[in-house]
mmCIF file of C-alpha atoms in Angstrom:
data_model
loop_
_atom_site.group_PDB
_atom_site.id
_atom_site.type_symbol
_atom_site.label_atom_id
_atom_site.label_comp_id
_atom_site.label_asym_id
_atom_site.label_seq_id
_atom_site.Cartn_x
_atom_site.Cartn_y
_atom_site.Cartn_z
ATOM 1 C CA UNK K 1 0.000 0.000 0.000
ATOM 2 C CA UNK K 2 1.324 3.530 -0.707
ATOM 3 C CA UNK K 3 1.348 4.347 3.125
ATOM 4 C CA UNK K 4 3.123 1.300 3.584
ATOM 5 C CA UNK K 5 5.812 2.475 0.588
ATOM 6 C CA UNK K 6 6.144 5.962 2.241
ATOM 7 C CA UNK K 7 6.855 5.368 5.657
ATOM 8 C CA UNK K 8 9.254 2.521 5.029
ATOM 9 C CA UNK K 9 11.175 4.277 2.080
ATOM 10 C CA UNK K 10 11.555 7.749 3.935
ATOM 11 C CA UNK K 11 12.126 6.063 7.604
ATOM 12 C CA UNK K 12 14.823 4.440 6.493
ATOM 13 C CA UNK K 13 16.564 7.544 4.607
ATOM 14 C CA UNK K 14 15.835 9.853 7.451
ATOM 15 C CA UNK K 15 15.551 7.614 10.725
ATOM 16 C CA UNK K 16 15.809 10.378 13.308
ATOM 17 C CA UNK K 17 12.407 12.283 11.808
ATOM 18 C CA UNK K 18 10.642 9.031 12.985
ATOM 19 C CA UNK K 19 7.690 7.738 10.826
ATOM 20 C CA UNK K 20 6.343 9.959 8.144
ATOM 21 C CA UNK K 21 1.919 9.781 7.781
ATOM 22 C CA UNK K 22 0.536 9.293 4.954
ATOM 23 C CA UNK K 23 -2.799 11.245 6.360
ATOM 24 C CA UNK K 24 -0.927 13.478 8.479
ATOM 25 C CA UNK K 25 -4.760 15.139 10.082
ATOM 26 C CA UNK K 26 -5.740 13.724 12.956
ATOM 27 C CA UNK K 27 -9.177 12.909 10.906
ATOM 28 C CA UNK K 28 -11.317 15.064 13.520
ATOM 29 C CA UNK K 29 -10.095 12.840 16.303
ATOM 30 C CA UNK K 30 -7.746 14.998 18.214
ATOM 31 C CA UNK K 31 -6.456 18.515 17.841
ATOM 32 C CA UNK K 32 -2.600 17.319 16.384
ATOM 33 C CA UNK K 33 -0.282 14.530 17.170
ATOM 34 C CA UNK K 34 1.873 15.587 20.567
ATOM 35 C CA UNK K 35 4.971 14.494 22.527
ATOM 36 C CA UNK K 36 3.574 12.072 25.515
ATOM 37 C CA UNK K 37 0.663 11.076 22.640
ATOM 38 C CA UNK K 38 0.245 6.885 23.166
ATOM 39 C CA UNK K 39 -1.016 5.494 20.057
ATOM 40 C CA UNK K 40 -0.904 3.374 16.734
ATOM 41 C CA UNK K 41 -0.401 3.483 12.802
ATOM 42 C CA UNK K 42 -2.882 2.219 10.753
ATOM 43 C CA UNK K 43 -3.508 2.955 7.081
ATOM 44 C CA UNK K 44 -0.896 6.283 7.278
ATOM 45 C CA UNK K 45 -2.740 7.875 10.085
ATOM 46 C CA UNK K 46 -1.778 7.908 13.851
ATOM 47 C CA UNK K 47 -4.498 6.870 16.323
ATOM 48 C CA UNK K 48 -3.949 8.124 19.346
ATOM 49 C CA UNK K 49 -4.840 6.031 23.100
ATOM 50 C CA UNK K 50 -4.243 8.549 25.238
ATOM 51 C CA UNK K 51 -1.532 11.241 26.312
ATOM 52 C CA UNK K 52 1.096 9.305 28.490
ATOM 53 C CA UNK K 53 2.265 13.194 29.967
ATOM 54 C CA UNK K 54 -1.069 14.393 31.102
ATOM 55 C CA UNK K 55 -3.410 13.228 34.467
ATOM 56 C CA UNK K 56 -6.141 11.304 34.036
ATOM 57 C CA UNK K 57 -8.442 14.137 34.427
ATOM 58 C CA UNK K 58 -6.681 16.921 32.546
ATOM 59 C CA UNK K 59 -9.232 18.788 29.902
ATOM 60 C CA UNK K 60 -7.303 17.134 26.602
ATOM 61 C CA UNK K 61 -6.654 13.752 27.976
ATOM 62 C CA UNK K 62 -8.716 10.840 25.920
ATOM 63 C CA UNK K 63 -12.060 9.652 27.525
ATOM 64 C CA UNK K 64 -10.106 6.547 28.902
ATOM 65 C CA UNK K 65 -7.014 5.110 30.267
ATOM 66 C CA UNK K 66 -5.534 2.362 30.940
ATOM 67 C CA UNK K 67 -6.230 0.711 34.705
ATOM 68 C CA UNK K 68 -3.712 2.312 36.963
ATOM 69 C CA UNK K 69 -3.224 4.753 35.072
ATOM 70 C CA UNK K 70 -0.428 7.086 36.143
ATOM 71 C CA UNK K 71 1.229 9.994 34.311
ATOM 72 C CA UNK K 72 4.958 10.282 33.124
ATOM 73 C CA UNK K 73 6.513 12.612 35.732
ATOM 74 C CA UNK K 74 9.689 14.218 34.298
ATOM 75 C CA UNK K 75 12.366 15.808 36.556
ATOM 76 C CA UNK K 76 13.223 18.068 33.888
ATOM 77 C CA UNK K 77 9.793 20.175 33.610
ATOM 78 C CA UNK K 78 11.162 22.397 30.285
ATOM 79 C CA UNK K 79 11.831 19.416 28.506
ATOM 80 C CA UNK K 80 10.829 20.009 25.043
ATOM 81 C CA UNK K 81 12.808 21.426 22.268
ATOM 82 C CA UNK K 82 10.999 23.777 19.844
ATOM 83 C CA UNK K 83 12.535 24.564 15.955
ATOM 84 C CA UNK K 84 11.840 24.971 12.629
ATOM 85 C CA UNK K 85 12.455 21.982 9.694
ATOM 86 C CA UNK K 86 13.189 24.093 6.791
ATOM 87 C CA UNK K 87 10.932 24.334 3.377
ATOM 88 C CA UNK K 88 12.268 20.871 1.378
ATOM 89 C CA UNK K 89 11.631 17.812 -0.575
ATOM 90 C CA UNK K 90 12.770 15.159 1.697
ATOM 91 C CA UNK K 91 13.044 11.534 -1.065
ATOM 92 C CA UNK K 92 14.115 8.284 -0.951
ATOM 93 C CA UNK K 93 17.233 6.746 -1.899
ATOM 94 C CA UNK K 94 15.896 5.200 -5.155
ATOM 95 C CA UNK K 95 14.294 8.782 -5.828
ATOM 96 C CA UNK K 96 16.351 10.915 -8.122
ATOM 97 C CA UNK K 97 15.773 14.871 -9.754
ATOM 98 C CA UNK K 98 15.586 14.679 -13.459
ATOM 99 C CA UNK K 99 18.514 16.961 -14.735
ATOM 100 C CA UNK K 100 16.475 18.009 -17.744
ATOM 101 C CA UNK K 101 13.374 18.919 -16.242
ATOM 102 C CA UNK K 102 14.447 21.887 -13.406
ATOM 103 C CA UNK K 103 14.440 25.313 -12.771
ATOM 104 C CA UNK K 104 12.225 28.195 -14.281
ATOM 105 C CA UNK K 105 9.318 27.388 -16.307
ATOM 106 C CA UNK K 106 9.455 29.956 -19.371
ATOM 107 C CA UNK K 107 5.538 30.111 -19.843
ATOM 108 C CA UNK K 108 5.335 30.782 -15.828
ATOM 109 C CA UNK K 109 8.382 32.606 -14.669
ATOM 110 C CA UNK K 110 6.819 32.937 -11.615
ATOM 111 C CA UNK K 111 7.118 29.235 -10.841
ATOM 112 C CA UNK K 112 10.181 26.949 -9.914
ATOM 113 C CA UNK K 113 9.345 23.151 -11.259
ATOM 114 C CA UNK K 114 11.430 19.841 -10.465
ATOM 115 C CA UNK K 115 10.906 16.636 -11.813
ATOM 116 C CA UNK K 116 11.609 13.397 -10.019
ATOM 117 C CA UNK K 117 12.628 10.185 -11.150
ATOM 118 C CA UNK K 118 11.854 6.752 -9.687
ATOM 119 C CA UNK K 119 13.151 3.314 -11.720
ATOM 120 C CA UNK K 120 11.553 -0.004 -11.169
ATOM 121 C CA UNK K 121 11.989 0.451 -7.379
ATOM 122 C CA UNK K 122 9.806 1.525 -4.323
ATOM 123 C CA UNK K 123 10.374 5.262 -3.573
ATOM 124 C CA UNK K 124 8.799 8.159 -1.884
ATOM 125 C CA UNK K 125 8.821 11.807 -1.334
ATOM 126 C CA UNK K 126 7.412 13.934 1.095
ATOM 127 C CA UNK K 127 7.503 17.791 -0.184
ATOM 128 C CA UNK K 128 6.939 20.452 2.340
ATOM 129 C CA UNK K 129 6.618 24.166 0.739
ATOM 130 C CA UNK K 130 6.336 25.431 3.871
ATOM 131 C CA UNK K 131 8.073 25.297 7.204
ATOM 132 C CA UNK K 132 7.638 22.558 9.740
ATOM 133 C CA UNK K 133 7.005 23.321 13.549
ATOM 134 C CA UNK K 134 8.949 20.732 15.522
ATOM 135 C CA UNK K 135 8.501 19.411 19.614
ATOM 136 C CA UNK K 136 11.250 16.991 20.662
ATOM 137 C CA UNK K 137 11.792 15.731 24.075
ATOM 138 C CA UNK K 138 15.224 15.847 25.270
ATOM 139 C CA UNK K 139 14.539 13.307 28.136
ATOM 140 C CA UNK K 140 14.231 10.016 25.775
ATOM 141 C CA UNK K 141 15.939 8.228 27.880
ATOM 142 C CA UNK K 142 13.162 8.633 30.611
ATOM 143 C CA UNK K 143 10.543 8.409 27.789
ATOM 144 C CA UNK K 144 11.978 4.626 26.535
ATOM 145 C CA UNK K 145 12.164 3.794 30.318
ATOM 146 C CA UNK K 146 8.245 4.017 30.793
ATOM 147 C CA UNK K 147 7.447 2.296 27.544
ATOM 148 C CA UNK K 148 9.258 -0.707 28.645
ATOM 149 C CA UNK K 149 7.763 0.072 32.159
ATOM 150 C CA UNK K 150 3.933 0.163 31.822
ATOM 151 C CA UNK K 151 4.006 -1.334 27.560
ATOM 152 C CA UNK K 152 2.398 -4.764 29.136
ATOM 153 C CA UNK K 153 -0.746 -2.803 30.612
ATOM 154 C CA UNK K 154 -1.076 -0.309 27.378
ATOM 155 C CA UNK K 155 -1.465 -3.347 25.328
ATOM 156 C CA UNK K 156 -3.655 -5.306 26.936
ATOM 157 C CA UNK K 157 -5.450 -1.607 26.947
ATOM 158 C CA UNK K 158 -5.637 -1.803 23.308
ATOM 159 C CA UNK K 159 -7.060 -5.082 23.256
ATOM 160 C CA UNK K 160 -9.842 -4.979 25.506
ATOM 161 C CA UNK K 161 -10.900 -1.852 22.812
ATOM 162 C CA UNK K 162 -10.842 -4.269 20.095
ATOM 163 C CA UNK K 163 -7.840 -2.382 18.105
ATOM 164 C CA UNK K 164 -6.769 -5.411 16.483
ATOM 165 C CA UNK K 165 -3.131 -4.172 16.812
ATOM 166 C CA UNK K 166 0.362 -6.305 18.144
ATOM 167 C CA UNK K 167 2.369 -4.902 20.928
ATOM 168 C CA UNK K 168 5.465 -4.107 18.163
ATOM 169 C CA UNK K 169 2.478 -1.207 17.089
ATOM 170 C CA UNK K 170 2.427 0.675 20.106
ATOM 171 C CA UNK K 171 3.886 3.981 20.020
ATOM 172 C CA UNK K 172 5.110 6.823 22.583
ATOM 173 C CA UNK K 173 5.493 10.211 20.657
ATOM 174 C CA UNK K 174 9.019 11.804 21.658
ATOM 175 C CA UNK K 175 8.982 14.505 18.677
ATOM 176 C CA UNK K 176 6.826 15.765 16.357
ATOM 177 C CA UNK K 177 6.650 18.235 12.887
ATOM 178 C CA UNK K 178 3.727 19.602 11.767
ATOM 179 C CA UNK K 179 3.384 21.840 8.527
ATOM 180 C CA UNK K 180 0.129 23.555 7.205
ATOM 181 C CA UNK K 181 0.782 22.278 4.074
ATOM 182 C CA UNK K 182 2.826 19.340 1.816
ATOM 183 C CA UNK K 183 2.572 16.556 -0.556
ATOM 184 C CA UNK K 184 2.894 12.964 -0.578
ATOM 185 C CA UNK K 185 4.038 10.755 -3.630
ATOM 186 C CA UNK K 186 5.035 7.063 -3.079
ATOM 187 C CA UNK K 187 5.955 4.742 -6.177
ATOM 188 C CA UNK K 188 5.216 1.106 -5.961
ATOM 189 C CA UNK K 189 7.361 -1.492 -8.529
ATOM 190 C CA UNK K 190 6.574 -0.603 -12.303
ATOM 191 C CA UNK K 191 8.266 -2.288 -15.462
ATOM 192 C CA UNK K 192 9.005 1.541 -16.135
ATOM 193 C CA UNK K 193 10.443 4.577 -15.091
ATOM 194 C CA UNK K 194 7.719 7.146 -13.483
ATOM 195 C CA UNK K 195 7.856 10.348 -12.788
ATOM 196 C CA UNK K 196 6.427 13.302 -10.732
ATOM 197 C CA UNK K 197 7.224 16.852 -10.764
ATOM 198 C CA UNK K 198 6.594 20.070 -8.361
ATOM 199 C CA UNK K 199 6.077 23.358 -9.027
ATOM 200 C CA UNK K 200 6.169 26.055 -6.270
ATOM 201 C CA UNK K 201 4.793 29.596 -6.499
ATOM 202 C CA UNK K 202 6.402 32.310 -4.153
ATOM 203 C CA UNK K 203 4.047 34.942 -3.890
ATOM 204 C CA UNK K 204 3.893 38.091 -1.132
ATOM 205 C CA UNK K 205 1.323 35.826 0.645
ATOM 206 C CA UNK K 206 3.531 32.900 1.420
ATOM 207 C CA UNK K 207 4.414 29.895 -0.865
ATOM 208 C CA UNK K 208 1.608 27.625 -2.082
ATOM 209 C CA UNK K 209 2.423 24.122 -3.926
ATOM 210 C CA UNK K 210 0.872 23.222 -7.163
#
């Protein structure tokens, strides 16, 4: 499946951005995808359990936890990291720019085009015209040690809701970018070459893919 394709392709080009979504939007669900978040992948879009940072009670914690429950209490309180992942088109190793097909196009000088290449092989590209807001936790250490801690008891969570998902699935959100807007291609095996190209529009407005 494409989602499939694009995760595995760009996670293993660019391991420390963790798992790229295929349906990045929470799908009315949740507000957006946050450090602490305890969830799943299925079908390109993170489900999320519950918030593994927040009480029990707190105003944006899910309608149910786990028995037991008990929040992740960090000595270091400012422990996120905010920045900014720059405008880019982040591809797989089997994805390539086509040399003939970049730069200005003469019938709209207004907008940059590139082309992209993918042979016979599974690639992917994620393109993000705009900037990224990133969270990272700088206490993973303490963040892997409560997985391992209280994983037994989120699973069998999952299960009594019927999820249908293995214990392997179960993730705890360290870091996170989100972007307003980008675009997804993934390329499955084909007998020939494909293609895809981009064109970006820079405007006094902002930038806005086509």
């Amino acid at each position: 499946m494409n989602y499939d394709i694009f995760r595995d392709e760009l996670g293993s080009k660019y391991p420390a951005y963790g798992c790229a979504l295929w349906e990045p939007g929470p799908g009315g669900l949740y507000n957006s995808v946050e450090v602490g978040d305890v969830g799943f992948i299925r079908r390109g879009r993170f489900h999320r359990l519950f918030n593994a940072l927040l009480a029990s009670e707190h105003e944006l914690q899910s309608p149910s936890v786990p028995e037991y429950y008990e929040p992740l209490e960090l000595n270091e309180q400012s422990h996120i990291c905010t920045s900014t992942l720059s405008p880019n088109d982040f591809h797989s190793t089997e994805v390539r720019t086509d040399p003939d097909v970049f730069g200005i196009n003469a019938s709209e000088p207004e907008t940059e085009r590139v082309t992209y290449l993918c042979s016979r092989k599974k690639g992917a590209i994620l393109s993000l015209p705009v900037p990224a807001q990133c969270k990272d936790t700088v206490a993973v250490g303490d963040f892997g040690k409560w997985l391992i801690k209280h994983i037994d008891v989120w699973f069998a969570f999952a299960q009594n809701l019927g999820l249908g998902i293995k214990m392997e699935d179960i993730i705890l959100v360290t870091g996170r970018h989100l972007a307003r807007s980008s675009a997804n291609v993934a390329f499955s095996k084909s007998q020939v070459e494909e293609r895809v190209s981009f064109g970006v529009t820079t405007d006094i407005s902002g930038v806005n893919v086509m």
